[in-house]
Short mmCIF file of C-alpha atoms in Angstrom, two decimals:
data_model
loop_
_atom_site.label_atom_id
_atom_site.label_comp_id
_atom_site.label_asym_id
_atom_site.label_seq_id
_atom_site.Cartn_x
_atom_site.Cartn_y
_atom_site.Cartn_z
CA MET I 528 -35.28 -82.38 -49.70
CA GLU I 529 -34.68 -80.54 -46.43
CA THR I 530 -32.87 -82.26 -43.72
CA PRO I 531 -35.30 -82.65 -40.89
CA SER I 532 -34.47 -80.55 -37.87
CA ARG I 533 -33.29 -82.29 -34.84
CA PRO I 534 -35.82 -82.12 -32.04
CA ALA I 535 -34.51 -80.63 -28.85
CA HIS I 536 -33.72 -83.15 -26.25
CA PRO I 537 -35.94 -82.63 -23.30
CA SER I 538 -32.88 -82.69 -21.03
CA GLU I 539 -31.05 -79.78 -22.81
CA PRO I 540 -31.14 -76.31 -21.03
CA GLN I 541 -33.35 -73.62 -22.56
CA PRO I 542 -31.77 -70.23 -23.60
CA ARG I 543 -31.89 -67.56 -20.81
CA ARG I 544 -34.03 -64.53 -21.27
CA PRO I 545 -32.33 -61.09 -20.96
CA TRP I 546 -31.94 -59.82 -17.34
CA ILE I 547 -33.90 -56.59 -17.54
CA PHE I 548 -33.14 -55.43 -13.96
CA GLY I 549 -29.42 -55.91 -14.48
CA ARG I 550 -29.46 -53.72 -17.56
CA VAL I 551 -31.35 -51.01 -15.72
CA LEU I 552 -28.95 -51.19 -12.78
CA ALA I 553 -25.91 -50.98 -15.05
CA GLY I 554 -27.36 -47.97 -16.84
CA PHE I 555 -28.09 -46.29 -13.52
CA VAL I 556 -24.50 -46.86 -12.38
CA VAL I 557 -23.19 -45.40 -15.61
CA LEU I 558 -25.51 -42.41 -15.18
CA LEU I 559 -24.25 -41.88 -11.62
CA VAL I 560 -20.65 -41.97 -12.83
CA ILE I 561 -21.42 -39.40 -15.53
CA VAL I 562 -23.28 -37.11 -13.13
CA ALA I 563 -20.60 -37.42 -10.45
CA GLY I 564 -17.89 -36.76 -13.00
CA GLY I 565 -19.75 -33.72 -14.30
CA ALA I 566 -20.30 -32.43 -10.78
CA GLY I 567 -16.62 -32.94 -10.01
CA VAL I 568 -15.58 -31.04 -13.10
CA GLY I 569 -18.09 -28.29 -12.29
CA TRP I 570 -16.80 -28.06 -8.72
CA TYR I 571 -13.22 -27.87 -9.96
CA ILE I 572 -14.06 -25.17 -12.50
CA ARG I 573 -15.91 -23.15 -9.86
CA GLN I 574 -13.01 -23.44 -7.44
CA GLN I 575 -10.67 -22.15 -10.13
CA THR I 576 -12.93 -19.16 -10.82
CA LEU I 577 -12.96 -18.29 -7.11
CA ARG I 578 -9.19 -18.46 -6.67
CA ILE I 579 -6.97 -15.41 -7.06
CA ASP I 580 -3.55 -15.08 -8.64
CA THR I 581 -2.00 -12.39 -6.46
CA ALA I 582 0.76 -11.61 -8.96
CA ALA I 583 -1.81 -11.02 -11.70
CA ALA I 584 -3.95 -8.89 -9.38
CA LEU I 585 -0.93 -6.78 -8.44
CA LYS I 586 -0.02 -6.29 -12.08
CA ALA I 587 -3.56 -5.17 -12.91
CA ALA I 588 -4.19 -2.92 -9.91
CA GLY I 589 -0.71 -1.92 -8.70
CA PRO I 590 -0.30 1.20 -10.89
CA ALA I 591 -3.35 2.77 -9.19
CA VAL I 592 -2.17 2.11 -5.62
CA VAL I 593 -0.27 5.02 -4.07
CA ARG I 594 1.50 5.97 -0.86
CA VAL I 595 -0.15 8.67 1.22
CA LEU I 596 2.07 10.86 3.41
CA ALA I 597 0.85 13.68 5.62
CA THR I 598 1.87 16.00 8.40
CA THR I 599 -0.97 16.07 10.89
CA CYS I 600 -1.79 17.37 14.34
CA ALA I 601 -2.17 13.76 15.47
CA GLY I 602 1.17 12.71 13.96
CA SER I 603 -0.07 9.62 12.11
CA GLY I 604 0.48 10.58 8.48
CA GLU I 605 1.26 7.32 6.65
CA ALA I 606 -0.98 5.00 4.63
CA SER I 607 -1.70 3.45 1.28
CA GLY I 608 -4.40 4.71 -1.05
CA VAL I 609 -6.11 3.95 -4.34
CA LEU I 610 -6.77 6.21 -7.29
CA ILE I 611 -10.37 6.33 -8.46
CA ASP I 612 -11.73 8.70 -11.11
CA LYS I 613 -10.68 12.32 -11.81
CA GLY I 614 -7.65 12.28 -9.54
CA ARG I 615 -9.56 11.30 -6.41
CA VAL I 616 -7.86 8.94 -3.97
CA LEU I 617 -9.41 6.80 -1.25
CA THR I 618 -7.34 6.20 1.88
CA ALA I 619 -7.71 5.70 5.64
CA THR I 620 -8.95 8.67 7.66
CA SER I 621 -6.50 7.80 10.45
CA ALA I 622 -3.59 8.84 8.21
CA VAL I 623 -4.97 12.29 7.40
CA ASP I 624 -6.61 13.25 10.69
CA GLN I 625 -6.34 17.05 11.10
CA PRO I 626 -3.83 17.44 8.27
CA LYS I 627 -1.50 20.36 7.63
CA SER I 628 -0.13 18.92 4.36
CA ILE I 629 -0.78 15.81 2.25
CA VAL I 630 0.98 14.26 -0.74
CA VAL I 631 0.50 11.05 -2.67
CA VAL I 632 3.45 9.16 -4.13
CA ALA I 633 2.79 7.08 -7.25
CA PRO I 634 4.53 3.72 -7.82
CA ASP I 635 6.88 5.40 -10.31
CA GLY I 636 7.95 7.99 -7.70
CA ARG I 637 5.87 10.95 -8.89
CA ILE I 638 4.71 13.15 -6.03
CA ARG I 639 1.49 15.12 -6.12
CA ARG I 640 -0.12 17.42 -3.57
CA ALA I 641 -3.57 16.49 -2.27
CA ASN I 642 -6.42 18.08 -0.35
CA LEU I 643 -8.79 16.36 2.06
CA ILE I 644 -12.32 16.41 0.60
CA GLY I 645 -14.34 14.28 3.01
CA THR I 646 -14.37 11.43 5.52
CA SER I 647 -16.83 8.67 6.38
CA ALA I 648 -17.97 7.21 9.67
CA ASP I 649 -16.25 3.91 8.86
CA GLY I 650 -12.81 5.48 8.36
CA VAL I 651 -12.60 6.19 4.62
CA ALA I 652 -11.06 9.50 3.52
CA VAL I 653 -11.41 10.99 0.04
CA LEU I 654 -8.52 13.10 -1.27
CA GLN I 655 -8.42 15.30 -4.34
CA THR I 656 -4.96 15.29 -5.88
CA ILE I 657 -3.52 18.14 -7.90
CA GLY I 658 -2.34 17.08 -11.35
CA PHE I 659 -2.26 13.36 -10.70
CA GLU I 660 -3.00 11.29 -13.78
CA GLY I 661 -3.19 7.53 -13.97
CA SER I 662 -5.43 4.54 -14.61
CA PRO I 663 -7.97 4.41 -11.77
CA LEU I 664 -9.47 1.29 -10.24
CA THR I 665 -13.16 0.69 -10.83
CA LEU I 666 -15.76 -1.29 -8.92
CA PRO I 667 -17.27 -4.41 -10.53
CA PRO I 668 -20.87 -4.03 -11.78
CA VAL I 669 -22.22 -6.49 -9.19
CA PRO I 670 -21.15 -7.42 -5.65
CA PRO I 671 -18.37 -10.02 -5.49
CA ASP I 672 -19.08 -13.67 -4.74
CA PRO I 673 -18.71 -14.07 -0.94
CA LYS I 674 -16.57 -17.16 -1.54
CA ALA I 675 -14.22 -15.50 -4.05
CA GLU I 676 -10.67 -14.96 -2.83
CA ARG I 677 -9.43 -11.40 -2.37
CA ALA I 678 -6.07 -9.61 -2.20
CA LEU I 679 -4.83 -6.54 -0.33
CA ILE I 680 -2.34 -4.23 -2.05
CA GLY I 681 -0.39 -1.74 0.04
CA TYR I 682 3.03 -0.45 1.02
CA THR I 683 5.64 -1.36 3.58
CA ALA I 684 7.11 1.33 5.84
CA ALA I 685 10.10 1.38 3.46
CA GLY I 686 7.83 2.31 0.56
CA LYS I 687 7.73 -1.05 -1.26
CA GLN I 688 4.44 -2.09 -2.85
CA VAL I 689 3.33 -5.60 -1.83
CA VAL I 690 0.27 -7.85 -2.22
CA ASN I 691 -1.26 -10.33 0.23
CA ALA I 692 -4.06 -12.88 -0.21
CA ILE I 693 -6.64 -12.25 2.55
CA GLY I 694 -9.14 -15.05 1.96
CA SER I 695 -12.76 -14.54 0.96
CA GLU I 696 -15.56 -12.54 2.53
CA ALA I 697 -17.08 -15.81 3.71
CA GLU I 698 -13.78 -17.13 5.07
CA PRO I 699 -11.53 -14.10 5.71
CA ALA I 700 -7.93 -14.33 6.83
CA ALA I 701 -6.88 -12.41 9.95
CA LEU I 702 -5.60 -9.02 8.79
CA SER I 703 -3.16 -8.93 11.71
CA GLN I 704 -1.06 -11.57 9.92
CA PHE I 705 0.30 -9.10 7.40
CA MET I 706 -0.83 -5.57 8.38
CA ASN I 707 1.33 -2.57 9.19
CA ALA I 708 0.46 1.12 9.53
CA ALA I 709 1.54 1.84 5.95
CA LYS I 710 -1.04 -0.67 4.58
CA LEU I 711 -4.02 1.09 6.16
CA GLY I 712 -6.00 2.62 3.32
CA GLY I 713 -4.91 -0.13 0.95
CA PRO I 714 -7.44 -1.44 -1.58
CA VAL I 715 -8.91 -4.94 -1.50
CA VAL I 716 -9.22 -6.25 -5.05
CA ASP I 717 -10.72 -9.22 -6.87
CA LYS I 718 -8.90 -11.52 -9.31
CA SER I 719 -9.37 -8.95 -12.11
CA GLY I 720 -7.85 -6.14 -10.07
CA ARG I 721 -11.17 -4.38 -9.47
CA LEU I 722 -11.86 -2.48 -6.25
CA ILE I 723 -14.10 -4.42 -3.83
CA GLY I 724 -13.00 -3.09 -0.41
CA LEU I 725 -10.68 -0.78 1.53
CA VAL I 726 -8.78 -1.46 4.75
CA THR I 727 -9.31 1.21 7.41
CA GLY I 728 -8.83 1.57 11.15
CA ASP I 729 -7.43 3.90 13.78
CA THR I 730 -4.69 1.35 14.48
CA VAL I 731 -3.29 -1.77 12.87
CA GLN I 732 -4.94 -3.91 15.53
CA ALA I 733 -8.33 -2.33 14.79
CA SER I 734 -8.04 -2.63 11.01
CA THR I 735 -11.07 -3.86 9.10
CA VAL I 736 -12.31 -4.07 5.50
CA VAL I 737 -14.92 -1.53 4.39
CA PRO I 738 -17.03 -3.59 1.95
CA PHE I 739 -18.01 -3.05 -1.67
CA THR I 740 -21.53 -1.90 -0.80
CA LYS I 741 -20.20 1.03 1.27
CA LEU I 742 -17.56 2.04 -1.30
CA GLN I 743 -20.23 2.43 -3.96
CA GLY I 744 -21.49 5.57 -2.24
CA TYR I 745 -18.01 7.05 -1.70
CA VAL I 746 -16.81 6.67 -5.30
CA ALA I 747 -20.02 7.87 -6.95
CA THR I 748 -19.95 11.00 -9.09
CA ALA I 749 -22.10 12.61 -6.39
CA PRO I 750 -20.65 10.89 -3.29
CA SER I 751 -22.86 10.00 -0.34
CA GLY I 752 -22.07 9.17 3.28
CA LEU I 753 -19.18 11.65 3.56
CA ALA I 754 -18.65 14.55 5.95
CA VAL I 755 -16.56 17.54 4.87
CA GLY I 756 -12.91 17.09 5.80
CA THR I 757 -11.37 19.56 8.25
CA LEU I 758 -7.79 20.84 8.27
CA GLY I 759 -5.56 20.88 11.32
CA GLU I 760 -5.27 24.11 13.24
CA CYS I 761 -2.33 23.12 15.45
CA ALA I 762 0.93 25.09 15.42
CA GLN I 763 3.07 21.94 15.47
CA SER I 764 2.39 18.94 13.25
CA ARG I 765 4.28 15.76 12.50
CA GLY I 766 4.56 13.11 9.82
CA PRO I 767 5.35 9.40 10.24
CA GLN I 768 7.61 8.65 13.18
CA GLY I 769 9.57 5.67 11.84
CA ALA I 770 13.32 5.68 11.20
CA VAL I 771 14.47 7.19 7.90
CA THR I 772 17.62 5.85 6.24
CA PRO I 773 19.05 7.53 3.13
CA GLU I 774 19.66 5.50 0.01
CA LEU I 775 23.39 5.34 -0.68
CA LEU I 776 24.24 6.30 -4.27
CA VAL I 777 28.01 6.27 -3.65
CA ALA I 778 30.39 3.40 -2.91
CA GLY I 779 29.50 1.71 0.36
CA THR I 780 32.83 2.33 2.10
CA PRO I 781 33.10 2.38 5.91
CA LEU I 782 33.21 6.18 5.72
CA ALA I 783 30.05 6.27 3.56
CA LEU I 784 28.23 4.01 6.00
CA GLU I 785 29.25 6.26 8.89
CA VAL I 786 27.95 9.33 7.02
CA ARG I 787 24.70 7.54 6.22
CA GLN I 788 24.24 6.68 9.89
CA LEU I 789 24.77 10.31 10.86
CA LEU I 790 22.31 11.68 8.29
CA ALA I 791 19.79 8.94 9.07
CA GLY I 792 19.85 10.02 12.70
CA TYR I 793 19.48 13.66 11.68
CA LEU I 794 16.41 13.01 9.48
CA THR I 795 14.77 10.64 11.97
CA LEU I 796 15.13 13.01 14.91
CA GLU I 797 13.90 15.95 12.83
CA ASN I 798 10.80 13.94 11.87
CA GLN I 799 10.26 12.94 15.50
CA GLN I 800 10.86 16.58 16.50
CA ASP I 801 13.29 15.57 19.22
CA PHE I 802 15.15 18.85 18.92
CA ALA I 803 17.07 18.36 22.15
CA ALA I 804 18.61 15.08 20.95
CA LEU I 805 19.58 16.72 17.64
CA GLN I 806 22.11 18.92 19.42
CA ALA I 807 24.38 15.88 19.87
CA LEU I 808 24.65 15.57 16.05
CA TYR I 809 25.94 19.15 15.65
CA SER I 810 29.43 20.50 16.12
CA PRO I 811 29.81 23.04 18.96
CA ARG I 812 30.12 25.80 16.37
CA TYR I 813 26.97 24.80 14.46
CA ALA I 814 24.99 24.24 17.67
CA LYS I 815 25.50 27.89 18.63
CA GLY I 816 23.42 28.99 15.65
CA MET I 817 21.10 25.98 15.34
CA THR I 818 19.83 25.94 18.89
CA GLU I 819 16.96 23.78 20.06
CA ALA I 820 14.63 26.80 19.83
CA VAL I 821 15.76 27.66 16.28
CA ASP I 822 15.43 24.05 15.17
CA ARG I 823 11.89 23.94 16.52
CA GLU I 824 10.93 27.15 14.76
CA LYS I 825 12.27 25.90 11.43
CA HIS I 826 10.98 22.33 11.58
CA GLN I 827 7.87 22.18 13.75
CA THR I 828 5.67 21.23 10.76
CA THR I 829 8.21 19.44 8.52
CA TYR I 830 8.59 15.84 7.45
CA PHE I 831 11.60 14.59 5.43
CA PHE I 832 11.30 11.58 3.10
CA ASN I 833 12.95 9.77 0.17
CA PRO I 834 16.54 10.83 1.02
CA ARG I 835 19.49 9.89 -1.23
CA ILE I 836 23.19 10.51 -0.57
CA THR I 837 24.51 11.48 -3.97
CA ASP I 838 28.08 12.61 -3.25
CA LEU I 839 30.74 12.23 -0.58
CA ALA I 840 34.13 13.95 -0.26
CA PRO I 841 37.00 11.41 -0.10
CA ASP I 842 38.09 12.76 3.28
CA GLY I 843 34.56 12.85 4.64
CA SER I 844 34.54 16.62 4.97
CA SER I 845 31.20 16.95 3.17
CA ALA I 846 28.26 14.97 1.87
CA ARG I 847 25.50 15.88 -0.54
CA MET I 848 21.95 14.65 0.03
CA ALA I 849 18.78 15.08 -2.06
CA TYR I 850 15.44 14.63 -0.30
CA ASN I 851 11.85 15.83 -0.10
CA VAL I 852 10.31 17.85 2.68
CA MET I 853 6.66 18.46 3.56
CA TYR I 854 5.54 21.42 5.65
CA SER I 855 2.54 23.55 6.45
CA PRO I 856 1.49 25.87 3.58
CA ASN I 857 1.38 28.77 6.06
CA ALA I 858 4.85 28.11 7.47
CA LYS I 859 7.45 30.86 7.17
CA GLY I 860 8.66 31.01 3.56
CA ALA I 861 6.25 28.29 2.38
CA GLY I 862 4.51 30.49 -0.17
CA ASP I 863 1.33 28.39 0.01
CA GLN I 864 3.28 25.30 -1.05
CA ASN I 865 3.43 22.19 1.11
CA CYS I 866 6.23 20.07 -0.38
CA SER I 867 9.66 20.88 -1.82
CA ARG I 868 12.62 19.02 -3.26
CA LEU I 869 15.85 19.89 -1.49
CA ASP I 870 19.48 19.36 -2.45
CA THR I 871 21.82 20.12 0.45
CA ARG I 872 25.55 19.91 1.09
CA PHE I 873 26.42 19.03 4.68
CA ALA I 874 29.83 20.11 5.98
CA LEU I 875 31.10 17.42 8.36
CA VAL I 876 33.81 17.43 11.06
CA ARG I 877 34.90 15.17 13.85
CA SER I 878 34.20 16.21 17.39
CA ARG I 879 35.57 13.98 20.14
CA GLY I 880 36.15 11.30 17.54
CA LYS I 881 32.55 11.36 16.28
CA LEU I 882 31.40 12.61 12.87
CA VAL I 883 28.97 15.55 13.26
CA ILE I 884 27.32 18.25 11.13
CA ASP I 885 29.20 21.53 11.03
CA ALA I 886 27.19 23.48 8.41
CA THR I 887 24.55 23.09 5.71
CA LYS I 888 24.24 24.78 2.32
CA ALA I 889 21.31 24.60 -0.06
CA LEU I 890 22.33 23.83 -3.64
CA GLY I 891 19.99 25.61 -6.02
CA GLY I 892 16.39 26.48 -5.22
CA ALA I 893 13.68 24.42 -3.58
CA PRO I 894 11.21 23.52 -6.35
CA ALA I 895 7.84 22.03 -5.49
CA CYS I 896 7.76 18.25 -5.21
CA ASP I 897 5.30 18.00 -8.10
CA THR I 898 7.34 20.00 -10.62
#
């Protein structure tokens, strides 16, 4: 027999029905948390894709970024540049305005002659190098994201390659924060090291970024938007005007430092074509032959760069210096070349207690810079 069930006491509470609205609200809250979390992760991932690792960008693009040196009628002659296809280099027109001679210097020190092919209205110059091989930079297949960070790669006046983050196209950093004349013509790259812009301008203060859309026409196999480049017709041209200090490859004794100061002054004044001031660096005997007029005739289109003091007599009577010199191809003895490697021994004496140049002697020939 079954035990009869106990009837519920009328005073006992009845079981509560499920709270439907509460369950819906809880599910909605969970859904919001999931969506917000997903959005947060998506935002974080997007931010990471827009950021740039400047060291990685420099490693990827640096081998294609060159120094551009020129002797010009205007006397500007210094910039950065970027190798594109078939030996062509993009740089700033301001550096090669009315050129007499142009060279590009690769990151590994190789020097190659270059000719001016064309210029654009927004300050881009296209050079054609002679015998320059390397891995060129390419443009991405589509325009960059306006919010993606960018980097500028260029050179200091001392010839050191550097990289700077310059913000995005939507939120650019002020170029004046890190610009110098040697960085004009430098490429703007994305996080993969692809070419998306070029810095141009007549001066550092007026520097601006020529965008990806303009560069597409300049780097095309059949370029558009370029005018034919014109060479300088002046009798006297100059290269960069900054101070030049030789690298010291001998012991840095007080005597060696004194010799370096003398030769640094000699090279700097020659580049600035201050031929009158140069007379103070010559002995009375040497000054009789190397007069201001003779100096001008010999060096009115020259520019000396990359000097190295390789030897020094213990008594300071002589010093040996290797360096490069640019000049006009139609200069006396140029033979249609525009850049040579020199190795010179300088005879030194003291005059009134000051070390001066008493004679110079070329050691060997003067091979072209690109041999």
